mmCIF file of C-alpha atoms and ligand atoms in Angstrom:
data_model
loop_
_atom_site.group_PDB
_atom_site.id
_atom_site.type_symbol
_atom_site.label_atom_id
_atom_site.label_comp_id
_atom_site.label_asym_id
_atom_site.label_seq_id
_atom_site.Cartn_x
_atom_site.Cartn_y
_atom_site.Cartn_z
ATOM 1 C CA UNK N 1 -32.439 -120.567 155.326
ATOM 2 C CA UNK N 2 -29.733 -118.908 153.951
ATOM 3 C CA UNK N 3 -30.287 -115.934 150.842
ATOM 4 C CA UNK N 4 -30.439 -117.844 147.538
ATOM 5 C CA UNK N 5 -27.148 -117.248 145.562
ATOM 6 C CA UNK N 6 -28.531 -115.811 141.935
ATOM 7 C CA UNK N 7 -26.562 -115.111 138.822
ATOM 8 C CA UNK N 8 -27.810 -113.018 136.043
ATOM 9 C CA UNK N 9 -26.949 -113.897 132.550
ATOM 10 C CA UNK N 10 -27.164 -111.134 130.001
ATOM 11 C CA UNK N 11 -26.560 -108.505 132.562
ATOM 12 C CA UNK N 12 -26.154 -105.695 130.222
ATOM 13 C CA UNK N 13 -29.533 -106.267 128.671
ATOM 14 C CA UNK N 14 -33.037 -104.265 129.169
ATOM 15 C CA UNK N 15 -33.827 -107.472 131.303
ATOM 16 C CA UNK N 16 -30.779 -107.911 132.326
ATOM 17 C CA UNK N 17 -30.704 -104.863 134.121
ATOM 18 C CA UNK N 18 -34.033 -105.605 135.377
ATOM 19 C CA UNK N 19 -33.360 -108.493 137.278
ATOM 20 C CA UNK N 20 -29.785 -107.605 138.923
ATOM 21 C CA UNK N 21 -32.216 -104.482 140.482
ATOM 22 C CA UNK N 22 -34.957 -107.522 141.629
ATOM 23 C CA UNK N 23 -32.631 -109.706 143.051
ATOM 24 C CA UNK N 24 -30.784 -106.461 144.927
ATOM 25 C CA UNK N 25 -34.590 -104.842 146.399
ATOM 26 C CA UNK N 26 -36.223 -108.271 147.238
ATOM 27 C CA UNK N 27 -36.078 -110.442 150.268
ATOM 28 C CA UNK N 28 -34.228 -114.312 150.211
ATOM 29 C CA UNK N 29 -31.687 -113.826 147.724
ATOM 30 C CA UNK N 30 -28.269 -112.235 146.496
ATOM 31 C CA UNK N 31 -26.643 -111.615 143.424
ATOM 32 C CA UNK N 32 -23.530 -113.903 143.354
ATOM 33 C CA UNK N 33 -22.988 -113.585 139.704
ATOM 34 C CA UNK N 34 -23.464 -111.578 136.485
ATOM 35 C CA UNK N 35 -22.515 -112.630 133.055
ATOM 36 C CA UNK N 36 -22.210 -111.127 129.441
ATOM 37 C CA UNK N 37 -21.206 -112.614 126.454
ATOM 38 C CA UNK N 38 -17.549 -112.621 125.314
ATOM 39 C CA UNK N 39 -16.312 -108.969 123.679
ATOM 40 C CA UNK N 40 -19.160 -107.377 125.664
ATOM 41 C CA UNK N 41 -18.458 -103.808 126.998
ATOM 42 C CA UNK N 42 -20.059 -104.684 129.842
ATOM 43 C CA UNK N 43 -17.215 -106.884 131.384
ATOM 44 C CA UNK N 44 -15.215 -105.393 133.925
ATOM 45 C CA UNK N 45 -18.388 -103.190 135.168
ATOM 46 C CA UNK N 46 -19.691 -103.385 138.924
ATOM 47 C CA UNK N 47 -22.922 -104.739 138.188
ATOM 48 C CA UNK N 48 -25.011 -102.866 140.461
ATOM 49 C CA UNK N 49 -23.735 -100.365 138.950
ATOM 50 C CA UNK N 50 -24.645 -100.953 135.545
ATOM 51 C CA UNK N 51 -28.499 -101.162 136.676
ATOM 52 C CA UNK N 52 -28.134 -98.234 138.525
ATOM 53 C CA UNK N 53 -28.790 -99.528 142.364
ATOM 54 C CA UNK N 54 -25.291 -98.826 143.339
ATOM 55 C CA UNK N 55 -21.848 -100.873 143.166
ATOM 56 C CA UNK N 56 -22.303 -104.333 145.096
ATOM 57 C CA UNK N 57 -18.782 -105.892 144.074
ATOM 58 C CA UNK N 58 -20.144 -108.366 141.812
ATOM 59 C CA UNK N 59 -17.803 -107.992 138.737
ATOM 60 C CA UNK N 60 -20.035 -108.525 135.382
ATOM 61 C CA UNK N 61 -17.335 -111.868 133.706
ATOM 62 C CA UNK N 62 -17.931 -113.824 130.867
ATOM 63 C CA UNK N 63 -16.893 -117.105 133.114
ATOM 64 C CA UNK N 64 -20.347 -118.537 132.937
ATOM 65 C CA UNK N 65 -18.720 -122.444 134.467
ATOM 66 C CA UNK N 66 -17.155 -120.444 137.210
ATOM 67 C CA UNK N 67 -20.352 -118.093 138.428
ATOM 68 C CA UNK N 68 -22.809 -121.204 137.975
ATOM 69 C CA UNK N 69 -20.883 -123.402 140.490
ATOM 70 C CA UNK N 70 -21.291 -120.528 142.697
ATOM 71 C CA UNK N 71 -24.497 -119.873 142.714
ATOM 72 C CA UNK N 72 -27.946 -121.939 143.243
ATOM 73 C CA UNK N 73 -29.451 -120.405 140.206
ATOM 74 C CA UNK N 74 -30.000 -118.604 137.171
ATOM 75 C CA UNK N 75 -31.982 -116.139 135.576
ATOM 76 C CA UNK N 76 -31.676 -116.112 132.194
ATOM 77 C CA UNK N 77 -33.396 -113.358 129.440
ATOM 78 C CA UNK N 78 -31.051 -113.892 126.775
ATOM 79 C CA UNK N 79 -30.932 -115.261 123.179
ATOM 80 C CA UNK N 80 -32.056 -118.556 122.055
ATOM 81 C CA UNK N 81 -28.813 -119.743 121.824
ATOM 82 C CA UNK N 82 -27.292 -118.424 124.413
ATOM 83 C CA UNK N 83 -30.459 -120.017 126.340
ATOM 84 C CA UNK N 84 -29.650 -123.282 124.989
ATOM 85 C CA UNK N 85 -26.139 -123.113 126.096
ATOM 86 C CA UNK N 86 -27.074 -122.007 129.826
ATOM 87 C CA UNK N 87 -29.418 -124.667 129.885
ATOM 88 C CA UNK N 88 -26.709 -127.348 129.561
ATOM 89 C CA UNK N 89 -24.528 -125.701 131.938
ATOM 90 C CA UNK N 90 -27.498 -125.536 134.604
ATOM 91 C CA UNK N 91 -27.978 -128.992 134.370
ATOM 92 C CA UNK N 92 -24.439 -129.632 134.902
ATOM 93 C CA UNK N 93 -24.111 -127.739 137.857
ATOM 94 C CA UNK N 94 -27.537 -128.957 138.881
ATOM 95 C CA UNK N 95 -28.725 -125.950 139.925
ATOM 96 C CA UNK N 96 -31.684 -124.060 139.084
ATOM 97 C CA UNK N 97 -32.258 -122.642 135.543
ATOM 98 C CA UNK N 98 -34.945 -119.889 135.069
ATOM 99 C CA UNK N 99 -35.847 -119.330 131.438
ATOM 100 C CA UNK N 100 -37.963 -115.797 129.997
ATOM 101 C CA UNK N 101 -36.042 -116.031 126.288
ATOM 102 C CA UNK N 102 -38.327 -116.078 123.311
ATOM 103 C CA UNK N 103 -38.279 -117.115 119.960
ATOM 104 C CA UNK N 104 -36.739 -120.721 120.987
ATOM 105 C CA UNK N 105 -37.129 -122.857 117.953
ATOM 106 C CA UNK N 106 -39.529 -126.032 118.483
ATOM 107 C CA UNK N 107 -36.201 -128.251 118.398
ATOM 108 C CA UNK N 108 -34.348 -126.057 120.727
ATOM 109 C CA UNK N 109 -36.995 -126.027 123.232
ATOM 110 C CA UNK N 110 -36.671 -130.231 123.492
ATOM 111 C CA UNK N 111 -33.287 -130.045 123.911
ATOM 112 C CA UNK N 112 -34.181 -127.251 126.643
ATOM 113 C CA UNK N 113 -36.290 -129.852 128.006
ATOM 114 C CA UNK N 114 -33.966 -132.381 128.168
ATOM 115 C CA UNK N 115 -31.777 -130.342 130.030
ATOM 116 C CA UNK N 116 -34.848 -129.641 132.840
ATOM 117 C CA UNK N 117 -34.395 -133.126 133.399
ATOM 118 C CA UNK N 118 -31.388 -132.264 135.580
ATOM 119 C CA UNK N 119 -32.007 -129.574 137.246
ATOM 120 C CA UNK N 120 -35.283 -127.770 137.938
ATOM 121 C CA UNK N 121 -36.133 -125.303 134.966
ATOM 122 C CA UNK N 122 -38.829 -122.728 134.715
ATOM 123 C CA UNK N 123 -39.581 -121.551 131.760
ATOM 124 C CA UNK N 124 -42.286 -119.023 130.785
ATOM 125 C CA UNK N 125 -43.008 -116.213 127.851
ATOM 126 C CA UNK N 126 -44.372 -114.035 130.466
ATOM 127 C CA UNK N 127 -42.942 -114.047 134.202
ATOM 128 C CA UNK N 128 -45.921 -111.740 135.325
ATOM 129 C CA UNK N 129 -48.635 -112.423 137.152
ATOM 130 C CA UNK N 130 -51.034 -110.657 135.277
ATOM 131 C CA UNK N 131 -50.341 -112.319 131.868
ATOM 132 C CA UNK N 132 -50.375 -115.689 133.594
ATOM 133 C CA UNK N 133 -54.156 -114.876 134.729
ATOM 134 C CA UNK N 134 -55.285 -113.550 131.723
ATOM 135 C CA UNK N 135 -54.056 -117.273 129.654
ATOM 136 C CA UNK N 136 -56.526 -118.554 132.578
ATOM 137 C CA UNK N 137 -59.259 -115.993 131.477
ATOM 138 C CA UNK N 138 -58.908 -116.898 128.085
ATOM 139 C CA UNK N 139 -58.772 -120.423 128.107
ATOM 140 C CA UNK N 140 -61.783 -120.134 129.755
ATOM 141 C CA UNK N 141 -63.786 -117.787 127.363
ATOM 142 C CA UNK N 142 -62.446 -119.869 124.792
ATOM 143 C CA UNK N 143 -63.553 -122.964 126.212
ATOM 144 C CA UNK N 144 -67.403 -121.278 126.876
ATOM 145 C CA UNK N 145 -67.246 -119.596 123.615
ATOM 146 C CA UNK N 146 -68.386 -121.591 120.330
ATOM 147 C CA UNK N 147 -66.512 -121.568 116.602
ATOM 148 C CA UNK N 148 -68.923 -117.949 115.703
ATOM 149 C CA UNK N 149 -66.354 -116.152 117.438
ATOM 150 C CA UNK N 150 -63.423 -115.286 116.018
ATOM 151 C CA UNK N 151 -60.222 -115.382 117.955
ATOM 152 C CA UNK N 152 -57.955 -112.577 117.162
ATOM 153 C CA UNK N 153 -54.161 -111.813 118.846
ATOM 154 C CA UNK N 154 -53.262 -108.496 118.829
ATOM 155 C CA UNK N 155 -49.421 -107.180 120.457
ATOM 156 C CA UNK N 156 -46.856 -104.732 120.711
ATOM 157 C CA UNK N 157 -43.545 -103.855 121.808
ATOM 158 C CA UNK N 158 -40.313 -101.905 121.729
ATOM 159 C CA UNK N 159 -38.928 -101.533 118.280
ATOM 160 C CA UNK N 160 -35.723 -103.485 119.752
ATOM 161 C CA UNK N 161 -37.527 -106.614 119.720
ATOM 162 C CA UNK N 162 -36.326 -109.577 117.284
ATOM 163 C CA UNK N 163 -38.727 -112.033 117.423
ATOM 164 C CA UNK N 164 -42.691 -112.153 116.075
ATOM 165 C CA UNK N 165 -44.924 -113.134 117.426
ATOM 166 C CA UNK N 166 -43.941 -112.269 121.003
ATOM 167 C CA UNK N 167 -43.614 -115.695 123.769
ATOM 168 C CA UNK N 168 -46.833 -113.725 125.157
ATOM 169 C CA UNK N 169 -48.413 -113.773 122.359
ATOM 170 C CA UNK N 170 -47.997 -117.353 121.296
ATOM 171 C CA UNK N 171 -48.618 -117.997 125.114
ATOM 172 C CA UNK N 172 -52.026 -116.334 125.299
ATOM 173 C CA UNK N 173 -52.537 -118.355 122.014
ATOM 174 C CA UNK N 174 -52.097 -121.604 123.400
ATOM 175 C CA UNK N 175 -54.014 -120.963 126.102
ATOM 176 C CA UNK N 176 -56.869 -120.407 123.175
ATOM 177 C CA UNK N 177 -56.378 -123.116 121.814
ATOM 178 C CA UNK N 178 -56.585 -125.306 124.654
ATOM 179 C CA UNK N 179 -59.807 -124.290 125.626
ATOM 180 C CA UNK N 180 -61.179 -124.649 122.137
ATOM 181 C CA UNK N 181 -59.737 -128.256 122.060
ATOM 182 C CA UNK N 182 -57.943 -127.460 118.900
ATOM 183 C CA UNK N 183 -54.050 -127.934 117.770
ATOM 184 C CA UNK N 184 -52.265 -124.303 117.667
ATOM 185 C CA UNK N 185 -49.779 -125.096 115.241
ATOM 186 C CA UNK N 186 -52.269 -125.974 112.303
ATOM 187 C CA UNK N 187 -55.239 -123.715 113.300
ATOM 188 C CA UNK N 188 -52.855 -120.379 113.812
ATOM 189 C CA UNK N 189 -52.650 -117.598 111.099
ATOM 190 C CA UNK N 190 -49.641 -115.046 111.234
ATOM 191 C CA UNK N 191 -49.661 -113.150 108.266
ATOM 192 C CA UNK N 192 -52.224 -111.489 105.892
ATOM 193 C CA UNK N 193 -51.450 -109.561 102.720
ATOM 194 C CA UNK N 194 -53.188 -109.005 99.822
ATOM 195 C CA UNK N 195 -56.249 -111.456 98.658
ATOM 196 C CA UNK N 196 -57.042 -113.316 101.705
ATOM 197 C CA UNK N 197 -60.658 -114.300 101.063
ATOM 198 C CA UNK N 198 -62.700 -114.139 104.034
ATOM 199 C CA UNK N 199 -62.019 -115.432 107.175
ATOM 200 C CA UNK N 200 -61.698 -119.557 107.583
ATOM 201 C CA UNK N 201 -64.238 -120.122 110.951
ATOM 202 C CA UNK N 202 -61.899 -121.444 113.227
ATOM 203 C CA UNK N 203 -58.311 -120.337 113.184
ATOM 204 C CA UNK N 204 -56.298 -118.013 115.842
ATOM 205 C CA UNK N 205 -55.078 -115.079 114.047
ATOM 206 C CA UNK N 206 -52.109 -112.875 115.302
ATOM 207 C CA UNK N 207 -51.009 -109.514 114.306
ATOM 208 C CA UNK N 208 -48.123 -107.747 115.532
ATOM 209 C CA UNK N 209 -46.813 -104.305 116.051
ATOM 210 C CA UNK N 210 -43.584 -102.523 116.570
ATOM 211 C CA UNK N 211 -42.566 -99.366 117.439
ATOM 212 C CA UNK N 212 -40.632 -96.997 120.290
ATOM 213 C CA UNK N 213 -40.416 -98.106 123.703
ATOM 214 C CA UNK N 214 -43.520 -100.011 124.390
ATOM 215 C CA UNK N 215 -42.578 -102.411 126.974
ATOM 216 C CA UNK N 216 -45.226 -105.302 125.903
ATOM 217 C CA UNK N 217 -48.982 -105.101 125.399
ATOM 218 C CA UNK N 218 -51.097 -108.093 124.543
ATOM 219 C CA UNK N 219 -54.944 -108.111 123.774
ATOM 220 C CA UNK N 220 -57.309 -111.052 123.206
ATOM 221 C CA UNK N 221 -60.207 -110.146 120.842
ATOM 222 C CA UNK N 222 -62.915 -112.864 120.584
ATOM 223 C CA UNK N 223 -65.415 -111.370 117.935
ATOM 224 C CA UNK N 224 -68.087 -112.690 118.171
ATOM 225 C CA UNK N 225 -71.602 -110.637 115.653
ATOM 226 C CA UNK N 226 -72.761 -107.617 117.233
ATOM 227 C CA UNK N 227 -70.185 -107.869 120.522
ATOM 228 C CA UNK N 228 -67.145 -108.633 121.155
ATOM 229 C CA UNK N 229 -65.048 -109.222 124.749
ATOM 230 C CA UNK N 230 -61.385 -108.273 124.476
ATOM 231 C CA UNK N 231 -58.920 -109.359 127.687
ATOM 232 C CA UNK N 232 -55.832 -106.907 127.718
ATOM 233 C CA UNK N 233 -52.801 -107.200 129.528
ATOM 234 C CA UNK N 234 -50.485 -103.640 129.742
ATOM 235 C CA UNK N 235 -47.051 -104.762 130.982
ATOM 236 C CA UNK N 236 -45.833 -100.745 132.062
ATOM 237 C CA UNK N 237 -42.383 -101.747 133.941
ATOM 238 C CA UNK N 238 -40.410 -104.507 132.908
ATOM 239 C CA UNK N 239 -39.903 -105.008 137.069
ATOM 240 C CA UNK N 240 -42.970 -107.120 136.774
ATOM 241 C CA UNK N 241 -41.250 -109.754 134.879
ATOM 242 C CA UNK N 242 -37.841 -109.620 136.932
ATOM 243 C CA UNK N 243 -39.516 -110.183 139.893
ATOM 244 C CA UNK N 244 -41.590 -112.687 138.558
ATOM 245 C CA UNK N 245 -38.407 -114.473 137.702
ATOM 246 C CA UNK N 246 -37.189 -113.902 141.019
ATOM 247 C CA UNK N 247 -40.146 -115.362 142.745
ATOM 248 C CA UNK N 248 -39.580 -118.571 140.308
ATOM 249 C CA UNK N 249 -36.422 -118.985 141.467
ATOM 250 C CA UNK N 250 -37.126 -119.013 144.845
ATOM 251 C CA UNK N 251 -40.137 -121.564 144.397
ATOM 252 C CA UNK N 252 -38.076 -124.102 142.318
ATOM 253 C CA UNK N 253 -34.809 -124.096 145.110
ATOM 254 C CA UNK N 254 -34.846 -127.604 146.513
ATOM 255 C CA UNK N 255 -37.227 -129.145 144.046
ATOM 256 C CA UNK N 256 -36.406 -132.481 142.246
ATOM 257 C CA UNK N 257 -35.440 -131.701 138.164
ATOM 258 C CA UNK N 258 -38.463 -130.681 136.017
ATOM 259 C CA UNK N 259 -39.614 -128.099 133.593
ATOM 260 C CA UNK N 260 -41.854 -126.166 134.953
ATOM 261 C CA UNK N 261 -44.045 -123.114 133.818
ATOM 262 C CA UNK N 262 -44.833 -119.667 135.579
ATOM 263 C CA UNK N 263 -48.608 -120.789 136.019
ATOM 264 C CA UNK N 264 -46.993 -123.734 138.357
ATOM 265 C CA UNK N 265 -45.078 -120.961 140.505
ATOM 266 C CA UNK N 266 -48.148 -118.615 140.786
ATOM 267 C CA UNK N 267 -50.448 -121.628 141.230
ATOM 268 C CA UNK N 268 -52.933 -121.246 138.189
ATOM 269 C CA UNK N 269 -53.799 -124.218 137.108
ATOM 270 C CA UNK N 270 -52.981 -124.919 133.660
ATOM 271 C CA UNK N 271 -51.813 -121.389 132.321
HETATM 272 N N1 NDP V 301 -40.540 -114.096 129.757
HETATM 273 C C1 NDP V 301 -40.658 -112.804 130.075
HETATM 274 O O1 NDP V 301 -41.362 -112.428 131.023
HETATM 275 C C2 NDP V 301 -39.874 -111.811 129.283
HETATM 276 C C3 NDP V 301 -39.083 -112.237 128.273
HETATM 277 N N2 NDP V 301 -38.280 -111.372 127.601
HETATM 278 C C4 NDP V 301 -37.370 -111.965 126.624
HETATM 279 O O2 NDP V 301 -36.042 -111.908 127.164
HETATM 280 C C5 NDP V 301 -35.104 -111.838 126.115
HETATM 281 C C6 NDP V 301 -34.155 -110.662 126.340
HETATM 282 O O3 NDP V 301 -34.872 -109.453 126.211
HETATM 283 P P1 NDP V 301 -34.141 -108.038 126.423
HETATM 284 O O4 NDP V 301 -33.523 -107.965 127.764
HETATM 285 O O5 NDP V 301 -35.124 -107.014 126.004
HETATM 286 O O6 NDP V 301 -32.994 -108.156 125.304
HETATM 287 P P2 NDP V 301 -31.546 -107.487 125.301
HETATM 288 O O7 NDP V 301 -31.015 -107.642 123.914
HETATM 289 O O8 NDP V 301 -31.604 -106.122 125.898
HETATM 290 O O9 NDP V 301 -30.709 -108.412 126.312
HETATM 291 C C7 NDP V 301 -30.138 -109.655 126.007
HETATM 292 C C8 NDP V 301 -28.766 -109.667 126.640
HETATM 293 O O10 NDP V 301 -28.191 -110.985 126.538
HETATM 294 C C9 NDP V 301 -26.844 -110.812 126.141
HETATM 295 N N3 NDP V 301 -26.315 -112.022 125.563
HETATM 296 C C10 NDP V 301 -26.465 -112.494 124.300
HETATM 297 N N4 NDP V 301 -25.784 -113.662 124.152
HETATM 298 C C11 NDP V 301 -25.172 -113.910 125.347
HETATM 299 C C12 NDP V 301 -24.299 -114.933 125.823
HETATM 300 N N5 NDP V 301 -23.931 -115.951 125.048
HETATM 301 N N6 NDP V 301 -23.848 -114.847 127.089
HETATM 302 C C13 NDP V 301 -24.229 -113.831 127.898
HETATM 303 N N7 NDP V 301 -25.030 -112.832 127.499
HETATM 304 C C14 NDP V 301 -25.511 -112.871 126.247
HETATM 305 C C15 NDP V 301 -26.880 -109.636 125.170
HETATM 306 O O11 NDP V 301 -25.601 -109.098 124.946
HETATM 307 P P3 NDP V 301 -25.338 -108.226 123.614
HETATM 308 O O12 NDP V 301 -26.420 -107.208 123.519
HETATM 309 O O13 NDP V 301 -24.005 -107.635 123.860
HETATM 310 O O14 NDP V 301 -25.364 -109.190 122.480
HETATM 311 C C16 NDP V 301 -27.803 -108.688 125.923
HETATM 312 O O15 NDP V 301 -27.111 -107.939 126.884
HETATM 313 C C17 NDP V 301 -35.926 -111.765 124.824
HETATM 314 O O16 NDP V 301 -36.039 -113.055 124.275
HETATM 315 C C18 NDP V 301 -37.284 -111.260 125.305
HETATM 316 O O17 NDP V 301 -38.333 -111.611 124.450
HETATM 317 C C19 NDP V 301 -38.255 -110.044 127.883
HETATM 318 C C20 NDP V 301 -39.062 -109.548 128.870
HETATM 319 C C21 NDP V 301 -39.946 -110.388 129.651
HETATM 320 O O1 LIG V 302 -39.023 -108.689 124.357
HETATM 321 C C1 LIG V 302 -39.717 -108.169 125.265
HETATM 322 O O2 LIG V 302 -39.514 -107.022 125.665
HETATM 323 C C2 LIG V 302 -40.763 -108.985 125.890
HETATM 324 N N1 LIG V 302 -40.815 -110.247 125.569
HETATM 325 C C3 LIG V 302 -41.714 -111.209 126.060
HETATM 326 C C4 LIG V 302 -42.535 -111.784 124.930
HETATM 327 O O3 LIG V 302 -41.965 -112.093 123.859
HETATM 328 O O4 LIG V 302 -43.737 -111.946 125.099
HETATM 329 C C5 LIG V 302 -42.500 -110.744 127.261
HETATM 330 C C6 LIG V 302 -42.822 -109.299 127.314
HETATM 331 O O5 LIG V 302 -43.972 -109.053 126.582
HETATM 332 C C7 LIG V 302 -41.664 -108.405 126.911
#
């Protein structure tokens, strides 16, 4: 089979960057595309040689139409937004649409859904394989773990990041959630300031932190009295998530339309 034909959207971005270096080092694909948004200083550059493997021709354009009826896919760490709008074009050009963009509103991500229907999607807060086994892990210790401990969702990350809490975060969360049988939305707690009164037995807390160039850290506490078991995941190199995009794109060429998550490309069930 021939090298899947990949276009990066955001190409000037941390991830961006990221994933133009996967799709140049790994096996079964090829960069046939690189986008940035309109105004960007970006356009114009060799894109290889904006994330620094060397020039490979591939002109970063703001023609998003043109480089998606090109290519076969693509991978897409953006903006909400500018999510939503690649997620229409994908399913026009029927190709496939991978999707690691947070902070999608809960309206946004139907209409992202919607779009899946077209063309197959993956979408995922965390592309690596370690975060996708730890939602397993806790899902589990949720599930064997009763009410009298306390589930507590600790993160942090680069002090560029816009939205709180992380896709990670909320991800792990779910997974919670699940396994306690309960509904996320109405059991989660994401602030606390001032007079809180004690703890309601029950709810999913989160807490967030910001700060230099921490490229994401997540930690499950379930505190339970007298002991406590914490799963931690330390993302180090932000090549864990391009290549878990990568590998997602690879698995979804030649499927039928679908949204799909990373824990169906890795094979987990349900994370
Ligand atoms: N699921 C996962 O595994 C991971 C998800 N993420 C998520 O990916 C997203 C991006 O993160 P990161 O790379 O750090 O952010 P950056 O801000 O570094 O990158 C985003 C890029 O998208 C560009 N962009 C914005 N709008 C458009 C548009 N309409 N067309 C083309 N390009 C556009 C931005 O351009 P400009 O700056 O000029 O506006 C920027 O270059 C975030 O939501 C983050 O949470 C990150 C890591 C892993
Ligand atoms: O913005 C980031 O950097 C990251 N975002 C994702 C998230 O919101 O969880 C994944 C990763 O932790 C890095």
């Amino acid at each position: 089979m021939s090298d899947m034909r990949l276009v990066v959207v955001g190409a000037g971005g941390r991830m961006g960057r990221a994933l133009i270096t996967a799709v140049t080092e790994m096996d079964g694909v090829v960069l046939s595309g690189a986008i940035e948004r309109e105004g960007s200083d970006c356009l114009g550059m060799d894109a290889g040689t904006l994330a620094g493997v060397g020039e490979n021709g591939v002109p970063v354009t703001e023609d998003a139409l043109a480089a998606f009826a090109a290519s076969e896919g693509v991978l897409d760490f953006t903006t909400p937004e500018a999510s939503l709008w690649f997620s229409e074009l994908a399913a026009q050009a029927r190709i496939v649409h991978v999707i690691g963009t947070t902070g999608i509103s809960a309206e946004d991500e139907e209409r992202i859904a919607a779009a899946g229907r077209h063309c197959p999607t993956v979408k995922s807060g965390n592309m690596s394989l370690g975060v996708n086994l730890a939602a397993q892990l806790v899902r589990e210790a949720a599930r064997a773990l009763d009410e009298d401990f306390d589930i507590e969702i600790l993160e942090m990350h680069h002090k560029h990041k816009v939205d709180a809490p992380s896709g990670t975060a909320l991800m792990l969360g779910r997974a919670a959630a699940e396994g306690r049988g309960i509904d996320l939305d109405s059991r989660s707690v994401r602030t606390r300031d001032g007079q809180t009164g004690p703890r309601p037995k029950g709810d999913i807390g989160f807490a967030t932190l910001r700060g230099g160039s921490v490229v994401g850290e997540h930690s499950v506490i379930l505190a339970g009295e007298g002991e406590r078991i914490v799963i931690s995941h330390i993302a180090q190199d932000r090549s864990i998530f391009a290549r878990g995009a990568v590998k997602a794109a690879l698995w979804a060429r030649g499927r039928k339309p679908g949204l799909f998550s990373m824990a169906d490309v890795l094979g987990l069930t349900g994370a």
